């Protein structure tokens, strides 16, 4: 059976990259897979989170998933901390993964920066928790943006090492699912950095809660170059900001970059930006309206998360039981 697991951190400023690189793809995959979608609040606290803000962001991310079209009745939507299997299995994986593997993770290096000694142990061990998220359900496929590819390779290494160490064929070797024209949406201010929740510049990203005026203003101010739009994809060589705006347009309109260029090649960016901002507003506003409605009804969102957590526990419980058996932990037969 093919089972998808994927998650988004409730760290505020949910943005267009999270939508195009992750959430929108989830909506498309839910017809073909059994899906488990998670608001990964345990991951969020690897950096400091203000408690009331964490609660609000958790509901916001859940609302975005549902508003974008994830069906919480057919599939599972929940927040990670409600299911203890994640933390339990992460500890076991802390004992399977090697320090050297984690030391090579570029996201840790980027996020810890020069202040490595002061980074939380959780930030370092983050990929082990991510492997646990997936494998606590024996997930087989994980839709993510490009930035998570290295972490998924580590999840595969962990599954492989666990299977080898204990001489079992227990955990599946997960497959990344990286699709679409916007697998890596870049900052609107700097085409060499990915669009990210933690970028201090509001103008670097389009937030899922931005209104039409804010979206239009951010696109108008987005960095470009003086050249017109090229006639083919190759013309974006050395023009990362221009390429990024084009990739965003193609992803939003669900076309290939070449198809979009066949209409806009040769145009000035000032004109293209107007088209892009109209398209972004038209695509995002129905989702945003529904998000606002859901955020104003937190009881409904909380019920979805509670129900999802219960169903997630029902899947993970026997898997964790088997893991304990494999490792040699004594456990009561009813556990
Ligand atoms: N810029 C992006 N382009 C495409 N996909 C992206 N994703 C994130 N940024 C982009 C994808 O969104 C999913 C959820 O990401 P996350 O919230 O778990 O963590 P992140 O990758 O650390 O997100 P941010 O926004 O960049 O946060 P900060 O600023 O805290 O680092 C993942 O599938 C991810 O690939």
CSV table of C-alpha atoms and ligand atoms in Angstrom, one decimal:
chain,number,residue,atom,x,y,z
A,1,UNK,CA,0.0,0.0,0.0
A,2,UNK,CA,1.3,3.5,-0.8
A,3,UNK,CA,1.0,6.0,2.0
A,4,UNK,CA,1.9,9.6,1.9
A,5,UNK,CA,3.2,11.6,4.9
A,6,UNK,CA,4.0,15.3,4.7
A,7,UNK,CA,4.1,18.3,7.0
A,8,UNK,CA,4.5,22.0,7.4
A,9,UNK,CA,5.9,23.8,10.4
A,10,UNK,CA,3.6,26.3,12.2
A,11,UNK,CA,6.3,28.9,12.4
A,12,UNK,CA,4.2,31.8,11.1
A,13,UNK,CA,4.3,33.6,7.7
A,14,UNK,CA,3.0,30.6,5.7
A,15,UNK,CA,3.9,31.6,2.2
A,16,UNK,CA,3.5,31.0,-1.5
A,17,UNK,CA,6.5,28.6,-1.5
A,18,UNK,CA,4.8,26.4,1.1
A,19,UNK,CA,1.7,26.4,-1.0
A,20,UNK,CA,3.2,25.8,-4.4
A,21,UNK,CA,6.0,23.5,-3.2
A,22,UNK,CA,3.9,21.4,-0.8
A,23,UNK,CA,0.3,22.0,0.0
A,24,UNK,CA,-1.1,22.3,-3.5
A,25,UNK,CA,0.7,19.1,-4.5
A,26,UNK,CA,-0.9,17.3,-1.5
A,27,UNK,CA,-4.4,18.2,-2.8
A,28,UNK,CA,-3.5,16.6,-6.1
A,29,UNK,CA,-2.1,13.5,-4.6
A,30,UNK,CA,-5.0,12.7,-2.3
A,31,UNK,CA,-7.0,10.9,-5.0
A,32,UNK,CA,-4.2,8.3,-5.6
A,33,UNK,CA,-2.7,7.8,-2.1
A,34,UNK,CA,-3.8,7.3,1.5
A,35,UNK,CA,-2.5,10.6,3.0
A,36,UNK,CA,-1.4,11.8,6.4
A,37,UNK,CA,-0.8,15.6,6.6
A,38,UNK,CA,0.7,17.0,9.7
A,39,UNK,CA,1.3,20.4,11.3
A,40,UNK,CA,4.7,19.7,12.6
A,41,UNK,CA,4.7,21.6,15.9
A,42,UNK,CA,7.5,19.5,17.4
A,43,UNK,CA,9.7,20.6,14.5
A,44,UNK,CA,8.7,24.2,15.1
A,45,UNK,CA,10.1,24.4,18.6
A,46,UNK,CA,13.6,23.6,17.4
A,47,UNK,CA,13.7,27.4,17.4
A,48,UNK,CA,12.0,29.5,20.0
A,49,UNK,CA,8.2,30.0,19.5
A,50,UNK,CA,6.0,32.3,21.4
A,51,UNK,CA,3.3,29.9,22.9
A,52,UNK,CA,0.1,31.9,21.9
A,53,UNK,CA,1.6,32.5,18.5
A,54,UNK,CA,2.4,28.8,18.1
A,55,UNK,CA,-1.2,27.9,18.8
A,56,UNK,CA,-2.4,30.5,16.3
A,57,UNK,CA,0.1,29.4,13.6
A,58,UNK,CA,-0.9,25.7,14.1
A,59,UNK,CA,-4.5,26.6,13.4
A,60,UNK,CA,-3.5,28.8,10.5
A,61,UNK,CA,-1.5,26.0,8.8
A,62,UNK,CA,-4.3,23.5,9.3
A,63,UNK,CA,-6.8,26.0,7.9
A,64,UNK,CA,-4.6,26.5,4.9
A,65,UNK,CA,-4.5,22.8,4.2
A,66,UNK,CA,-8.2,22.5,4.4
A,67,UNK,CA,-8.9,25.7,2.5
A,68,UNK,CA,-6.6,24.6,-0.3
A,69,UNK,CA,-8.6,21.4,-0.7
A,70,UNK,CA,-7.2,18.7,1.6
A,71,UNK,CA,-10.1,16.5,2.6
A,72,UNK,CA,-9.8,15.9,6.4
A,73,UNK,CA,-12.5,13.3,6.4
A,74,UNK,CA,-11.0,11.1,3.7
A,75,UNK,CA,-7.4,11.7,4.9
A,76,UNK,CA,-5.7,12.5,8.1
A,77,UNK,CA,-4.9,16.1,9.2
A,78,UNK,CA,-3.5,16.6,12.7
A,79,UNK,CA,-0.8,18.3,14.7
A,80,UNK,CA,2.3,16.3,15.5
A,81,UNK,CA,2.5,16.8,19.3
A,82,UNK,CA,-0.8,15.0,19.8
A,83,UNK,CA,0.7,11.7,18.7
A,84,UNK,CA,3.5,10.5,20.9
A,85,UNK,CA,4.8,8.0,18.3
A,86,UNK,CA,6.7,10.8,16.6
A,87,UNK,CA,8.8,11.7,19.7
A,88,UNK,CA,9.2,8.0,20.7
A,89,UNK,CA,10.5,6.9,17.3
A,90,UNK,CA,12.7,10.0,17.0
A,91,UNK,CA,14.5,8.9,20.1
A,92,UNK,CA,15.1,5.5,18.7
A,93,UNK,CA,16.4,7.1,15.5
A,94,UNK,CA,18.7,9.3,17.5
A,95,UNK,CA,20.4,6.1,18.4
A,96,UNK,CA,20.4,4.8,14.8
A,97,UNK,CA,21.5,7.9,12.9
A,98,UNK,CA,25.2,8.8,13.0
A,99,UNK,CA,26.6,12.2,14.1
A,100,UNK,CA,28.5,12.4,10.8
A,101,UNK,CA,25.3,12.1,8.8
A,102,UNK,CA,23.6,14.9,10.6
A,103,UNK,CA,26.7,17.1,10.5
A,104,UNK,CA,26.4,17.1,6.7
A,105,UNK,CA,22.9,18.5,6.7
A,106,UNK,CA,23.0,21.9,4.9
A,107,UNK,CA,19.8,23.1,6.5
A,108,UNK,CA,21.3,22.8,10.0
A,109,UNK,CA,24.4,24.7,8.8
A,110,UNK,CA,22.3,27.4,7.3
A,111,UNK,CA,19.9,27.7,10.2
A,112,UNK,CA,22.5,27.4,13.0
A,113,UNK,CA,24.9,29.8,11.0
A,114,UNK,CA,27.9,31.0,12.9
A,115,UNK,CA,26.1,30.5,16.2
A,116,UNK,CA,26.3,26.7,16.1
A,117,UNK,CA,27.2,26.2,19.8
A,118,UNK,CA,24.0,28.0,20.7
A,119,UNK,CA,21.7,26.1,18.4
A,120,UNK,CA,19.3,23.7,20.1
A,121,UNK,CA,20.1,20.0,20.1
A,122,UNK,CA,16.6,19.6,18.5
A,123,UNK,CA,17.7,21.6,15.5
A,124,UNK,CA,20.6,19.3,15.0
A,125,UNK,CA,18.5,16.2,15.4
A,126,UNK,CA,15.6,17.6,13.3
A,127,UNK,CA,16.1,15.1,10.4
A,128,UNK,CA,15.7,12.2,12.8
A,129,UNK,CA,12.3,13.5,13.9
A,130,UNK,CA,11.4,13.9,10.2
A,131,UNK,CA,12.3,10.3,9.5
A,132,UNK,CA,10.2,9.3,12.5
A,133,UNK,CA,7.3,11.3,11.2
A,134,UNK,CA,7.2,9.3,8.0
A,135,UNK,CA,8.2,5.9,9.3
A,136,UNK,CA,5.9,5.9,12.3
A,137,UNK,CA,3.2,5.3,9.6
A,138,UNK,CA,5.4,3.3,7.3
A,139,UNK,CA,5.0,6.2,4.8
A,140,UNK,CA,6.2,5.3,1.3
A,141,UNK,CA,6.0,8.7,-0.5
A,142,UNK,CA,6.8,12.2,0.7
A,143,UNK,CA,5.8,15.2,-1.3
A,144,UNK,CA,8.2,18.1,-0.5
A,145,UNK,CA,9.9,21.0,-2.1
A,146,UNK,CA,13.5,20.7,-3.3
A,147,UNK,CA,14.9,22.0,0.0
A,148,UNK,CA,13.9,18.8,1.8
A,149,UNK,CA,15.6,16.4,-0.5
A,150,UNK,CA,18.7,15.9,1.6
A,151,UNK,CA,16.6,15.2,4.7
A,152,UNK,CA,14.6,12.6,2.9
A,153,UNK,CA,17.8,10.9,1.8
A,154,UNK,CA,18.7,10.7,5.5
A,155,UNK,CA,15.3,9.2,6.3
A,156,UNK,CA,16.1,6.5,3.7
A,157,UNK,CA,19.6,5.9,5.3
A,158,UNK,CA,18.0,5.6,8.7
A,159,UNK,CA,15.3,3.1,7.5
A,160,UNK,CA,18.0,1.1,5.8
A,161,UNK,CA,20.4,1.1,8.8
A,162,UNK,CA,17.5,0.1,11.2
A,163,UNK,CA,16.6,-2.8,8.8
A,164,UNK,CA,20.2,-3.9,8.5
A,165,UNK,CA,21.1,-3.6,12.2
A,166,UNK,CA,18.2,-5.8,13.2
A,167,UNK,CA,18.2,-8.0,10.2
A,168,UNK,CA,14.6,-7.2,9.3
A,169,UNK,CA,12.7,-5.8,6.3
A,170,UNK,CA,10.5,-3.6,8.4
A,171,UNK,CA,10.7,0.1,7.3
A,172,UNK,CA,10.0,1.0,3.7
A,173,UNK,CA,12.6,3.1,1.8
A,174,UNK,CA,10.7,6.3,1.3
A,175,UNK,CA,10.4,8.0,-2.1
A,176,UNK,CA,10.4,11.8,-2.4
A,177,UNK,CA,7.7,13.3,-4.7
A,178,UNK,CA,9.0,16.6,-6.0
A,179,UNK,CA,6.7,17.9,-8.8
A,180,UNK,CA,5.6,21.1,-10.6
A,181,UNK,CA,7.3,24.2,-11.9
A,182,UNK,CA,7.8,25.7,-8.4
A,183,UNK,CA,9.7,23.1,-6.4
A,184,UNK,CA,11.9,25.9,-5.1
A,185,UNK,CA,10.2,29.3,-5.0
A,186,UNK,CA,12.8,31.9,-4.4
A,187,UNK,CA,12.8,35.1,-2.5
A,188,UNK,CA,11.2,38.1,-4.3
A,189,UNK,CA,14.2,40.2,-3.2
A,190,UNK,CA,17.1,37.8,-3.9
A,191,UNK,CA,16.8,35.0,-6.5
A,192,UNK,CA,19.6,33.0,-4.8
A,193,UNK,CA,17.7,32.5,-1.5
A,194,UNK,CA,14.5,30.4,-1.2
A,195,UNK,CA,11.3,32.1,-0.2
A,196,UNK,CA,11.2,31.4,3.5
A,197,UNK,CA,9.0,32.1,6.6
A,198,UNK,CA,12.0,33.4,8.6
A,199,UNK,CA,13.3,36.0,6.1
A,200,UNK,CA,13.2,39.3,7.9
A,201,UNK,CA,12.0,41.1,4.8
A,202,UNK,CA,8.2,41.0,4.3
A,203,UNK,CA,8.9,41.9,0.6
A,204,UNK,CA,10.8,38.6,0.1
A,205,UNK,CA,7.6,36.5,0.2
A,206,UNK,CA,3.9,36.4,-0.5
A,207,UNK,CA,2.2,35.3,2.7
A,208,UNK,CA,-0.9,33.2,2.4
A,209,UNK,CA,-2.8,35.8,4.5
A,210,UNK,CA,-1.7,38.8,2.3
A,211,UNK,CA,-4.6,40.7,0.8
A,212,UNK,CA,-4.9,41.6,-2.9
A,213,UNK,CA,-3.2,45.0,-2.4
A,214,UNK,CA,-0.2,43.5,-0.5
A,215,UNK,CA,0.2,40.8,-3.2
A,216,UNK,CA,0.2,43.4,-5.9
A,217,UNK,CA,2.6,45.7,-4.1
A,218,UNK,CA,5.1,42.9,-3.4
A,219,UNK,CA,5.0,41.7,-7.0
A,220,UNK,CA,5.5,45.3,-8.2
A,221,UNK,CA,8.5,45.7,-5.9
A,222,UNK,CA,9.9,42.3,-6.7
A,223,UNK,CA,13.5,42.5,-8.0
A,224,UNK,CA,14.0,42.0,-11.7
A,225,UNK,CA,16.5,43.1,-14.3
A,226,UNK,CA,16.2,45.7,-17.1
A,227,UNK,CA,16.0,43.0,-19.9
A,228,UNK,CA,12.6,42.0,-21.4
A,229,UNK,CA,11.2,38.5,-21.1
A,230,UNK,CA,13.2,36.0,-23.2
A,231,UNK,CA,11.6,33.8,-25.9
A,232,UNK,CA,12.7,30.6,-24.4
A,233,UNK,CA,13.7,29.1,-21.0
A,234,UNK,CA,17.5,29.4,-21.9
A,235,UNK,CA,17.1,33.2,-21.9
A,236,UNK,CA,16.8,33.1,-18.1
A,237,UNK,CA,20.5,32.0,-17.7
A,238,UNK,CA,22.1,34.3,-15.0
A,239,UNK,CA,18.7,36.0,-14.3
A,240,UNK,CA,17.5,34.2,-11.1
A,241,UNK,CA,14.9,36.8,-10.1
A,242,UNK,CA,13.3,36.9,-13.6
A,243,UNK,CA,13.3,33.1,-13.7
A,244,UNK,CA,11.7,33.0,-10.3
A,245,UNK,CA,8.8,35.2,-11.3
A,246,UNK,CA,8.3,33.2,-14.4
A,247,UNK,CA,8.3,29.9,-12.5
A,248,UNK,CA,5.7,31.3,-10.1
A,249,UNK,CA,3.5,32.3,-13.0
A,250,UNK,CA,3.8,28.9,-14.6
A,251,UNK,CA,3.1,27.1,-11.4
A,252,UNK,CA,0.0,29.3,-10.6
A,253,UNK,CA,-1.4,28.9,-14.1
A,254,UNK,CA,-0.5,25.2,-14.3
A,255,UNK,CA,1.5,25.6,-17.5
A,256,UNK,CA,5.0,24.9,-18.5
A,257,UNK,CA,7.5,27.9,-18.6
A,258,UNK,CA,7.7,27.4,-22.4
A,259,UNK,CA,4.0,27.7,-22.8
A,260,UNK,CA,3.9,30.9,-20.7
A,261,UNK,CA,6.8,32.3,-22.7
A,262,UNK,CA,5.0,31.7,-26.0
A,263,UNK,CA,2.5,34.3,-24.8
A,264,UNK,CA,4.8,36.7,-22.9
A,265,UNK,CA,8.2,36.4,-24.6
A,266,UNK,CA,9.6,39.9,-25.5
A,267,UNK,CA,7.3,41.7,-23.1
A,268,UNK,CA,8.6,44.1,-20.4
A,269,UNK,CA,8.6,43.0,-16.8
A,270,UNK,CA,6.3,45.9,-15.8
A,271,UNK,CA,3.5,44.4,-18.0
A,272,UNK,CA,4.3,40.8,-17.0
A,273,UNK,CA,4.2,41.7,-13.3
A,274,UNK,CA,0.7,43.1,-13.7
A,275,UNK,CA,-0.5,39.8,-15.2
A,276,UNK,CA,1.3,37.8,-12.5
A,277,UNK,CA,-0.2,39.8,-9.7
A,278,UNK,CA,-3.8,39.4,-11.2
A,279,UNK,CA,-3.2,35.7,-11.5
A,280,UNK,CA,-1.8,35.4,-8.0
A,281,UNK,CA,-4.8,37.3,-6.5
A,282,UNK,CA,-7.3,35.2,-8.6
A,283,UNK,CA,-5.7,31.9,-7.5
A,284,UNK,CA,-5.1,32.7,-3.9
A,285,UNK,CA,-8.2,34.7,-2.9
A,286,UNK,CA,-10.7,31.8,-2.8
A,287,UNK,CA,-8.3,29.9,-0.6
A,288,UNK,CA,-7.6,32.9,1.6
A,289,UNK,CA,-11.4,33.6,2.0
A,290,UNK,CA,-11.9,30.0,3.2
A,291,UNK,CA,-8.8,30.3,5.4
A,292,UNK,CA,-10.1,33.4,7.1
A,293,UNK,CA,-13.5,31.7,7.6
A,294,UNK,CA,-11.8,28.6,9.2
A,295,UNK,CA,-9.5,30.7,11.4
A,296,UNK,CA,-12.5,32.5,12.7
A,297,UNK,CA,-14.0,29.1,13.7
A,298,UNK,CA,-11.1,27.5,15.7
A,299,UNK,CA,-13.4,24.9,17.3
A,300,UNK,CA,-13.9,23.3,13.9
A,301,UNK,CA,-10.2,23.3,13.2
A,302,UNK,CA,-9.4,21.9,16.6
A,303,UNK,CA,-12.0,19.1,16.1
A,304,UNK,CA,-10.3,18.2,12.8
A,305,UNK,CA,-6.9,18.0,14.4
A,306,UNK,CA,-8.2,15.9,17.4
A,307,UNK,CA,-10.0,13.5,15.1
A,308,UNK,CA,-7.0,13.3,12.8
A,309,UNK,CA,-4.7,12.6,15.8
A,310,UNK,CA,-6.9,9.8,17.0
A,311,UNK,CA,-6.8,8.1,13.5
A,312,UNK,CA,-3.0,8.7,13.3
A,313,UNK,CA,-2.5,7.1,16.7
A,314,UNK,CA,-4.5,4.0,15.5
A,315,UNK,CA,-2.1,3.6,12.6
A,316,UNK,CA,1.2,4.3,14.5
A,317,UNK,CA,0.5,2.3,17.6
A,318,UNK,CA,1.0,-1.2,16.2
A,319,UNK,CA,4.0,0.0,14.2
A,320,UNK,CA,5.7,1.3,17.4
A,321,UNK,CA,4.7,-1.9,19.1
A,322,UNK,CA,6.5,-3.9,16.4
A,323,UNK,CA,9.5,-1.6,16.6
A,324,UNK,CA,9.8,-2.3,20.4
A,325,UNK,CA,9.6,-6.0,19.7
A,326,UNK,CA,12.3,-5.8,17.1
A,327,UNK,CA,14.6,-3.8,19.4
A,328,UNK,CA,14.0,-6.1,22.3
A,329,UNK,CA,12.1,-3.8,24.7
A,330,UNK,CA,9.9,-5.7,27.2
A,331,UNK,CA,6.4,-4.5,26.8
A,332,UNK,CA,3.0,-5.5,28.2
A,333,UNK,CA,0.9,-7.4,25.6
A,334,UNK,CA,-1.8,-4.7,25.8
A,335,UNK,CA,0.5,-1.7,25.1
B,1,LIG,N1,10.6,28.4,-1.1
B,1,LIG,C1,10.0,27.2,-1.2
B,1,LIG,N2,9.7,26.7,-2.4
B,1,LIG,C2,9.1,25.4,-2.5
B,1,LIG,N3,8.7,24.7,-1.4
B,1,LIG,C3,9.0,25.2,-0.2
B,1,LIG,N4,8.8,24.7,1.0
B,1,LIG,C4,9.3,25.6,1.9
B,1,LIG,N5,9.8,26.6,1.3
B,1,LIG,C5,9.6,26.4,0.0
B,1,LIG,C6,8.2,23.4,1.3
B,1,LIG,O1,7.1,23.6,2.2
B,1,LIG,C7,7.0,22.5,3.0
B,1,LIG,C8,6.9,22.9,4.4
B,1,LIG,O2,8.1,23.6,4.8
B,1,LIG,P1,8.3,23.8,6.4
B,1,LIG,O3,7.4,24.8,6.9
B,1,LIG,O4,8.3,22.5,7.1
B,1,LIG,O5,9.8,24.2,6.5
B,1,LIG,P2,10.8,25.0,5.7
B,1,LIG,O6,11.2,24.3,4.5
B,1,LIG,O7,11.9,25.3,6.7
B,1,LIG,O8,10.0,26.3,5.4
B,1,LIG,P3,10.5,27.8,5.4
B,1,LIG,O9,9.3,28.6,4.9
B,1,LIG,O10,11.7,28.0,4.6
B,1,LIG,O11,10.8,28.1,6.9
B,1,LIG,P4,12.1,28.7,7.6
B,1,LIG,O12,12.2,30.1,7.2
B,1,LIG,O13,11.8,28.5,9.0
B,1,LIG,O14,13.2,27.9,7.1
B,1,LIG,C9,8.2,21.6,2.7
B,1,LIG,O15,7.7,20.5,1.9
B,1,LIG,C10,9.1,22.4,2.0
B,1,LIG,O16,9.9,21.7,1.1
